[in-house]
Amino acid sequence: GFINYALIGAKRDTIDRMGQSTGQLPLDDAANYGVMIAGFSSLAWTYLVFLIFFYLDREGCKLIYHLKMKPQGAEDSTFCQNLKDWILMWPSLVMYSMVSYWAILKVAWYGKKVCGHDPSSKEGLKGAQQISEDSADASTAVGDVSEASRA
């Protein structure tokens, strides 16, 4: 939406040149403004949905306090913090999407050899299993020592 409005002249020239080279008719001004309005409305809907999520989060905090699951105020955030998070929600989602698309393009270009996540690899899981077994042995040994000291 913002880009369509800011670059309307450059966009119109580019579309005209592409239309002439491909033999397609360019969109008229009404259609361009329709696309711009659709962009703005989708941005508005996104912000509205996330405003509802922020409201549900606030109500969920009230429920947590009422059920005494956490002490009063433990999950509270200030109005300014919520406003900042709400405003920066859209750029954060755009950046997250760009990182995801970059990863997909990287896999498409280079193949499976760029895929890797050491903690979830077979060797990483075997190492984690060994660590958990070692810690279980250590806790058993500590329990044996504490029982011996009581006797």
mmCIF file with all atom_site columns, C-alpha atoms in Angstrom:
data_model
loop_
_atom_site.group_PDB
_atom_site.id
_atom_site.type_symbol
_atom_site.label_atom_id
_atom_site.label_alt_id
_atom_site.label_comp_id
_atom_site.label_asym_id
_atom_site.label_entity_id
_atom_site.label_seq_id
_atom_site.pdbx_PDB_ins_code
_atom_site.Cartn_x
_atom_site.Cartn_y
_atom_site.Cartn_z
_atom_site.occupancy
_atom_site.B_iso_or_equiv
_atom_site.pdbx_formal_charge
_atom_site.auth_seq_id
_atom_site.auth_comp_id
_atom_site.auth_asym_id
_atom_site.auth_atom_id
_atom_site.pdbx_PDB_model_num
ATOM 1   C CA . GLY A 1 1   ? 0.000  0.000   0.000   1.00 0.00 ? 1   GLY A CA 1
ATOM 2   C CA . PHE A 1 2   ? 2.632  2.538   1.041   1.00 0.00 ? 2   PHE A CA 1
ATOM 3   C CA . ILE A 1 3   ? 4.955  1.584   -1.808  1.00 0.00 ? 3   ILE A CA 1
ATOM 4   C CA . ASN A 1 4   ? 2.155  1.764   -4.366  1.00 0.00 ? 4   ASN A CA 1
ATOM 5   C CA . TYR A 1 5   ? 1.294  5.295   -3.256  1.00 0.00 ? 5   TYR A CA 1
ATOM 6   C CA . ALA A 1 6   ? 4.888  6.546   -2.991  1.00 0.00 ? 6   ALA A CA 1
ATOM 7   C CA . LEU A 1 7   ? 6.034  5.143   -6.322  1.00 0.00 ? 7   LEU A CA 1
ATOM 8   C CA . ILE A 1 8   ? 2.845  5.597   -8.337  1.00 0.00 ? 8   ILE A CA 1
ATOM 9   C CA . GLY A 1 9   ? 4.593  7.557   -11.142 1.00 0.00 ? 9   GLY A CA 1
ATOM 10  C CA . ALA A 1 10  ? 7.561  5.185   -11.479 1.00 0.00 ? 10  ALA A CA 1
ATOM 11  C CA . LYS A 1 11  ? 5.251  2.205   -11.224 1.00 0.00 ? 11  LYS A CA 1
ATOM 12  C CA . ARG A 1 12  ? 2.997  3.577   -13.963 1.00 0.00 ? 12  ARG A CA 1
ATOM 13  C CA . ASP A 1 13  ? 5.982  4.105   -16.311 1.00 0.00 ? 13  ASP A CA 1
ATOM 14  C CA . THR A 1 14  ? 7.325  0.613   -15.632 1.00 0.00 ? 14  THR A CA 1
ATOM 15  C CA . ILE A 1 15  ? 3.938  -0.987  -16.173 1.00 0.00 ? 15  ILE A CA 1
ATOM 16  C CA . ASP A 1 16  ? 3.462  0.960   -19.418 1.00 0.00 ? 16  ASP A CA 1
ATOM 17  C CA . ARG A 1 17  ? 6.869  -0.191  -20.739 1.00 0.00 ? 17  ARG A CA 1
ATOM 18  C CA . MET A 1 18  ? 6.204  -3.797  -19.736 1.00 0.00 ? 18  MET A CA 1
ATOM 19  C CA . GLY A 1 19  ? 2.758  -3.681  -21.296 1.00 0.00 ? 19  GLY A CA 1
ATOM 20  C CA . GLN A 1 20  ? 4.165  -2.366  -24.575 1.00 0.00 ? 20  GLN A CA 1
ATOM 21  C CA . SER A 1 21  ? 6.917  -5.005  -24.680 1.00 0.00 ? 21  SER A CA 1
ATOM 22  C CA . THR A 1 22  ? 4.518  -7.879  -23.970 1.00 0.00 ? 22  THR A CA 1
ATOM 23  C CA . GLY A 1 23  ? 1.556  -6.585  -25.934 1.00 0.00 ? 23  GLY A CA 1
ATOM 24  C CA . GLN A 1 24  ? -0.677 -6.423  -22.839 1.00 0.00 ? 24  GLN A CA 1
ATOM 25  C CA . LEU A 1 25  ? -2.853 -3.476  -22.007 1.00 0.00 ? 25  LEU A CA 1
ATOM 26  C CA . PRO A 1 26  ? -1.760 -1.567  -18.880 1.00 0.00 ? 26  PRO A CA 1
ATOM 27  C CA . LEU A 1 27  ? -4.115 -1.008  -15.982 1.00 0.00 ? 27  LEU A CA 1
ATOM 28  C CA . ASP A 1 28  ? -5.972 2.271   -15.913 1.00 0.00 ? 28  ASP A CA 1
ATOM 29  C CA . ASP A 1 29  ? -5.732 4.714   -13.011 1.00 0.00 ? 29  ASP A CA 1
ATOM 30  C CA . ALA A 1 30  ? -8.873 3.368   -11.341 1.00 0.00 ? 30  ALA A CA 1
ATOM 31  C CA . ALA A 1 31  ? -7.401 -0.133  -11.221 1.00 0.00 ? 31  ALA A CA 1
ATOM 32  C CA . ASN A 1 32  ? -4.104 1.215   -9.835  1.00 0.00 ? 32  ASN A CA 1
ATOM 33  C CA . TYR A 1 33  ? -5.965 3.059   -7.094  1.00 0.00 ? 33  TYR A CA 1
ATOM 34  C CA . GLY A 1 34  ? -7.972 -0.095  -6.406  1.00 0.00 ? 34  GLY A CA 1
ATOM 35  C CA . VAL A 1 35  ? -4.729 -2.020  -5.880  1.00 0.00 ? 35  VAL A CA 1
ATOM 36  C CA . MET A 1 36  ? -3.484 0.748   -3.585  1.00 0.00 ? 36  MET A CA 1
ATOM 37  C CA . ILE A 1 37  ? -6.702 0.679   -1.548  1.00 0.00 ? 37  ILE A CA 1
ATOM 38  C CA . ALA A 1 38  ? -6.509 -3.116  -1.288  1.00 0.00 ? 38  ALA A CA 1
ATOM 39  C CA . GLY A 1 39  ? -2.968 -2.794  0.049   1.00 0.00 ? 39  GLY A CA 1
ATOM 40  C CA . PHE A 1 40  ? -3.986 -0.214  2.648   1.00 0.00 ? 40  PHE A CA 1
ATOM 41  C CA . SER A 1 41  ? -7.026 -2.240  3.691   1.00 0.00 ? 41  SER A CA 1
ATOM 42  C CA . SER A 1 42  ? -4.998 -5.440  4.137   1.00 0.00 ? 42  SER A CA 1
ATOM 43  C CA . LEU A 1 43  ? -2.552 -3.490  6.317   1.00 0.00 ? 43  LEU A CA 1
ATOM 44  C CA . ALA A 1 44  ? -5.473 -2.097  8.330   1.00 0.00 ? 44  ALA A CA 1
ATOM 45  C CA . TRP A 1 45  ? -6.978 -5.579  8.784   1.00 0.00 ? 45  TRP A CA 1
ATOM 46  C CA . THR A 1 46  ? -3.614 -6.905  9.969   1.00 0.00 ? 46  THR A CA 1
ATOM 47  C CA . TYR A 1 47  ? -3.324 -4.165  12.574  1.00 0.00 ? 47  TYR A CA 1
ATOM 48  C CA . LEU A 1 48  ? -6.936 -4.708  13.652  1.00 0.00 ? 48  LEU A CA 1
ATOM 49  C CA . VAL A 1 49  ? -6.399 -8.454  14.148  1.00 0.00 ? 49  VAL A CA 1
ATOM 50  C CA . PHE A 1 50  ? -3.265 -7.848  16.180  1.00 0.00 ? 50  PHE A CA 1
ATOM 51  C CA . LEU A 1 51  ? -5.080 -5.215  18.242  1.00 0.00 ? 51  LEU A CA 1
ATOM 52  C CA . ILE A 1 52  ? -7.568 -7.955  19.127  1.00 0.00 ? 52  ILE A CA 1
ATOM 53  C CA . PHE A 1 53  ? -4.639 -10.234 20.071  1.00 0.00 ? 53  PHE A CA 1
ATOM 54  C CA . PHE A 1 54  ? -3.269 -7.562  22.403  1.00 0.00 ? 54  PHE A CA 1
ATOM 55  C CA . TYR A 1 55  ? -6.707 -7.227  24.013  1.00 0.00 ? 55  TYR A CA 1
ATOM 56  C CA . LEU A 1 56  ? -6.924 -11.016 24.482  1.00 0.00 ? 56  LEU A CA 1
ATOM 57  C CA . ASP A 1 57  ? -3.458 -11.000 26.045  1.00 0.00 ? 57  ASP A CA 1
ATOM 58  C CA . ARG A 1 58  ? -4.543 -8.351  28.555  1.00 0.00 ? 58  ARG A CA 1
ATOM 59  C CA . GLU A 1 59  ? -7.682 -10.320 29.404  1.00 0.00 ? 59  GLU A CA 1
ATOM 60  C CA . GLY A 1 60  ? -5.626 -13.502 29.728  1.00 0.00 ? 60  GLY A CA 1
ATOM 61  C CA . CYS A 1 61  ? -3.403 -11.751 32.279  1.00 0.00 ? 61  CYS A CA 1
ATOM 62  C CA . LYS A 1 62  ? -6.503 -10.860 34.292  1.00 0.00 ? 62  LYS A CA 1
ATOM 63  C CA . LEU A 1 63  ? -7.540 -14.528 34.246  1.00 0.00 ? 63  LEU A CA 1
ATOM 64  C CA . ILE A 1 64  ? -4.075 -15.659 35.344  1.00 0.00 ? 64  ILE A CA 1
ATOM 65  C CA . TYR A 1 65  ? -4.206 -13.254 38.302  1.00 0.00 ? 65  TYR A CA 1
ATOM 66  C CA . HIS A 1 66  ? -7.760 -14.262 39.192  1.00 0.00 ? 66  HIS A CA 1
ATOM 67  C CA . LEU A 1 67  ? -6.800 -17.952 39.228  1.00 0.00 ? 67  LEU A CA 1
ATOM 68  C CA . LYS A 1 68  ? -3.712 -17.050 41.287  1.00 0.00 ? 68  LYS A CA 1
ATOM 69  C CA . MET A 1 69  ? -1.425 -18.763 38.790  1.00 0.00 ? 69  MET A CA 1
ATOM 70  C CA . LYS A 1 70  ? 1.049  -15.875 39.060  1.00 0.00 ? 70  LYS A CA 1
ATOM 71  C CA . PRO A 1 71  ? 1.398  -12.949 41.457  1.00 0.00 ? 71  PRO A CA 1
ATOM 72  C CA . GLN A 1 72  ? -0.434 -9.736  40.599  1.00 0.00 ? 72  GLN A CA 1
ATOM 73  C CA . GLY A 1 73  ? 1.510  -7.665  38.071  1.00 0.00 ? 73  GLY A CA 1
ATOM 74  C CA . ALA A 1 74  ? 3.963  -10.417 37.063  1.00 0.00 ? 74  ALA A CA 1
ATOM 75  C CA . GLU A 1 75  ? 2.753  -10.469 33.462  1.00 0.00 ? 75  GLU A CA 1
ATOM 76  C CA . ASP A 1 76  ? 1.800  -6.796  33.089  1.00 0.00 ? 76  ASP A CA 1
ATOM 77  C CA . SER A 1 77  ? 3.343  -4.553  30.458  1.00 0.00 ? 77  SER A CA 1
ATOM 78  C CA . THR A 1 78  ? 2.923  -0.816  30.154  1.00 0.00 ? 78  THR A CA 1
ATOM 79  C CA . PHE A 1 79  ? 0.701  0.925   27.630  1.00 0.00 ? 79  PHE A CA 1
ATOM 80  C CA . CYS A 1 80  ? 3.769  2.387   25.883  1.00 0.00 ? 80  CYS A CA 1
ATOM 81  C CA . GLN A 1 81  ? 5.344  -1.082  25.588  1.00 0.00 ? 81  GLN A CA 1
ATOM 82  C CA . ASN A 1 82  ? 2.159  -2.508  24.077  1.00 0.00 ? 82  ASN A CA 1
ATOM 83  C CA . LEU A 1 83  ? 1.815  0.448   21.694  1.00 0.00 ? 83  LEU A CA 1
ATOM 84  C CA . LYS A 1 84  ? 5.421  0.070   20.520  1.00 0.00 ? 84  LYS A CA 1
ATOM 85  C CA . ASP A 1 85  ? 4.968  -3.685  20.037  1.00 0.00 ? 85  ASP A CA 1
ATOM 86  C CA . TRP A 1 86  ? 1.723  -3.128  18.125  1.00 0.00 ? 86  TRP A CA 1
ATOM 87  C CA . ILE A 1 87  ? 3.256  -0.507  15.809  1.00 0.00 ? 87  ILE A CA 1
ATOM 88  C CA . LEU A 1 88  ? 6.388  -2.592  15.133  1.00 0.00 ? 88  LEU A CA 1
ATOM 89  C CA . MET A 1 89  ? 4.372  -5.764  14.575  1.00 0.00 ? 89  MET A CA 1
ATOM 90  C CA . TRP A 1 90  ? 4.108  -5.274  10.811  1.00 0.00 ? 90  TRP A CA 1
ATOM 91  C CA . PRO A 1 91  ? 7.808  -4.539  10.152  1.00 0.00 ? 91  PRO A CA 1
ATOM 92  C CA . SER A 1 92  ? 8.707  -7.521  12.341  1.00 0.00 ? 92  SER A CA 1
ATOM 93  C CA . LEU A 1 93  ? 6.452  -9.823  10.334  1.00 0.00 ? 93  LEU A CA 1
ATOM 94  C CA . VAL A 1 94  ? 7.875  -8.480  7.069   1.00 0.00 ? 94  VAL A CA 1
ATOM 95  C CA . MET A 1 95  ? 11.450 -9.099  8.232   1.00 0.00 ? 95  MET A CA 1
ATOM 96  C CA . TYR A 1 96  ? 10.529 -12.586 9.450   1.00 0.00 ? 96  TYR A CA 1
ATOM 97  C CA . SER A 1 97  ? 8.970  -13.330 6.061   1.00 0.00 ? 97  SER A CA 1
ATOM 98  C CA . MET A 1 98  ? 12.055 -12.052 4.257   1.00 0.00 ? 98  MET A CA 1
ATOM 99  C CA . VAL A 1 99  ? 14.295 -14.357 6.308   1.00 0.00 ? 99  VAL A CA 1
ATOM 100 C CA . SER A 1 100 ? 11.973 -17.291 5.584   1.00 0.00 ? 100 SER A CA 1
ATOM 101 C CA . TYR A 1 101 ? 11.906 -16.554 1.854   1.00 0.00 ? 101 TYR A CA 1
ATOM 102 C CA . TRP A 1 102 ? 15.695 -16.191 1.823   1.00 0.00 ? 102 TRP A CA 1
ATOM 103 C CA . ALA A 1 103 ? 16.014 -19.616 3.461   1.00 0.00 ? 103 ALA A CA 1
ATOM 104 C CA . ILE A 1 104 ? 13.631 -21.163 0.929   1.00 0.00 ? 104 ILE A CA 1
ATOM 105 C CA . LEU A 1 105 ? 15.531 -19.582 -1.981  1.00 0.00 ? 105 LEU A CA 1
ATOM 106 C CA . LYS A 1 106 ? 18.827 -20.775 -0.535  1.00 0.00 ? 106 LYS A CA 1
ATOM 107 C CA . VAL A 1 107 ? 17.548 -24.350 -0.314  1.00 0.00 ? 107 VAL A CA 1
ATOM 108 C CA . ALA A 1 108 ? 16.092 -24.103 -3.829  1.00 0.00 ? 108 ALA A CA 1
ATOM 109 C CA . TRP A 1 109 ? 19.395 -22.824 -5.218  1.00 0.00 ? 109 TRP A CA 1
ATOM 110 C CA . TYR A 1 110 ? 21.958 -24.879 -3.269  1.00 0.00 ? 110 TYR A CA 1
ATOM 111 C CA . GLY A 1 111 ? 19.908 -27.928 -2.342  1.00 0.00 ? 111 GLY A CA 1
ATOM 112 C CA . LYS A 1 112 ? 19.851 -29.963 0.852   1.00 0.00 ? 112 LYS A CA 1
ATOM 113 C CA . LYS A 1 113 ? 23.522 -29.367 1.628   1.00 0.00 ? 113 LYS A CA 1
ATOM 114 C CA . VAL A 1 114 ? 22.664 -25.971 3.178   1.00 0.00 ? 114 VAL A CA 1
ATOM 115 C CA . CYS A 1 115 ? 20.096 -27.556 5.488   1.00 0.00 ? 115 CYS A CA 1
ATOM 116 C CA . GLY A 1 116 ? 21.404 -28.174 8.930   1.00 0.00 ? 116 GLY A CA 1
ATOM 117 C CA . HIS A 1 117 ? 20.583 -27.710 12.524  1.00 0.00 ? 117 HIS A CA 1
ATOM 118 C CA . ASP A 1 118 ? 23.221 -29.338 14.702  1.00 0.00 ? 118 ASP A CA 1
ATOM 119 C CA . PRO A 1 119 ? 21.139 -29.712 17.878  1.00 0.00 ? 119 PRO A CA 1
ATOM 120 C CA . SER A 1 120 ? 18.514 -31.714 15.999  1.00 0.00 ? 120 SER A CA 1
ATOM 121 C CA . SER A 1 121 ? 20.941 -33.804 13.938  1.00 0.00 ? 121 SER A CA 1
ATOM 122 C CA . LYS A 1 122 ? 21.437 -37.463 14.826  1.00 0.00 ? 122 LYS A CA 1
ATOM 123 C CA . GLU A 1 123 ? 24.840 -36.727 16.318  1.00 0.00 ? 123 GLU A CA 1
ATOM 124 C CA . GLY A 1 124 ? 23.422 -33.793 18.279  1.00 0.00 ? 124 GLY A CA 1
ATOM 125 C CA . LEU A 1 125 ? 20.618 -35.961 19.639  1.00 0.00 ? 125 LEU A CA 1
ATOM 126 C CA . LYS A 1 126 ? 23.057 -38.709 20.622  1.00 0.00 ? 126 LYS A CA 1
ATOM 127 C CA . GLY A 1 127 ? 25.145 -36.097 22.443  1.00 0.00 ? 127 GLY A CA 1
ATOM 128 C CA . ALA A 1 128 ? 22.082 -34.772 24.245  1.00 0.00 ? 128 ALA A CA 1
ATOM 129 C CA . GLN A 1 129 ? 21.099 -38.307 25.236  1.00 0.00 ? 129 GLN A CA 1
ATOM 130 C CA . GLN A 1 130 ? 24.585 -38.906 26.626  1.00 0.00 ? 130 GLN A CA 1
ATOM 131 C CA . ILE A 1 131 ? 24.463 -35.629 28.573  1.00 0.00 ? 131 ILE A CA 1
ATOM 132 C CA . SER A 1 132 ? 21.072 -36.511 30.060  1.00 0.00 ? 132 SER A CA 1
ATOM 133 C CA . GLU A 1 133 ? 22.335 -39.982 31.030  1.00 0.00 ? 133 GLU A CA 1
ATOM 134 C CA . ASP A 1 134 ? 25.435 -38.452 32.638  1.00 0.00 ? 134 ASP A CA 1
ATOM 135 C CA . SER A 1 135 ? 23.325 -35.969 34.603  1.00 0.00 ? 135 SER A CA 1
ATOM 136 C CA . ALA A 1 136 ? 21.003 -38.791 35.721  1.00 0.00 ? 136 ALA A CA 1
ATOM 137 C CA . ASP A 1 137 ? 24.037 -40.775 36.913  1.00 0.00 ? 137 ASP A CA 1
ATOM 138 C CA . ALA A 1 138 ? 25.363 -37.709 38.729  1.00 0.00 ? 138 ALA A CA 1
ATOM 139 C CA . SER A 1 139 ? 22.034 -37.050 40.459  1.00 0.00 ? 139 SER A CA 1
ATOM 140 C CA . THR A 1 140 ? 21.850 -40.708 41.517  1.00 0.00 ? 140 THR A CA 1
ATOM 141 C CA . ALA A 1 141 ? 25.364 -40.446 42.912  1.00 0.00 ? 141 ALA A CA 1
ATOM 142 C CA . VAL A 1 142 ? 24.430 -37.287 44.827  1.00 0.00 ? 142 VAL A CA 1
ATOM 143 C CA . GLY A 1 143 ? 21.376 -39.077 46.219  1.00 0.00 ? 143 GLY A CA 1
ATOM 144 C CA . ASP A 1 144 ? 23.571 -42.000 47.351  1.00 0.00 ? 144 ASP A CA 1
ATOM 145 C CA . VAL A 1 145 ? 25.990 -39.610 49.070  1.00 0.00 ? 145 VAL A CA 1
ATOM 146 C CA . SER A 1 146 ? 23.201 -37.767 50.867  1.00 0.00 ? 146 SER A CA 1
ATOM 147 C CA . GLU A 1 147 ? 21.657 -41.065 52.046  1.00 0.00 ? 147 GLU A CA 1
ATOM 148 C CA . ALA A 1 148 ? 25.061 -42.243 53.300  1.00 0.00 ? 148 ALA A CA 1
ATOM 149 C CA . SER A 1 149 ? 25.581 -38.989 55.207  1.00 0.00 ? 149 SER A CA 1
ATOM 150 C CA . ARG A 1 150 ? 22.206 -39.392 56.940  1.00 0.00 ? 150 ARG A CA 1
ATOM 151 C CA . ALA A 1 151 ? 23.074 -42.873 58.186  1.00 0.00 ? 151 ALA A CA 1
#
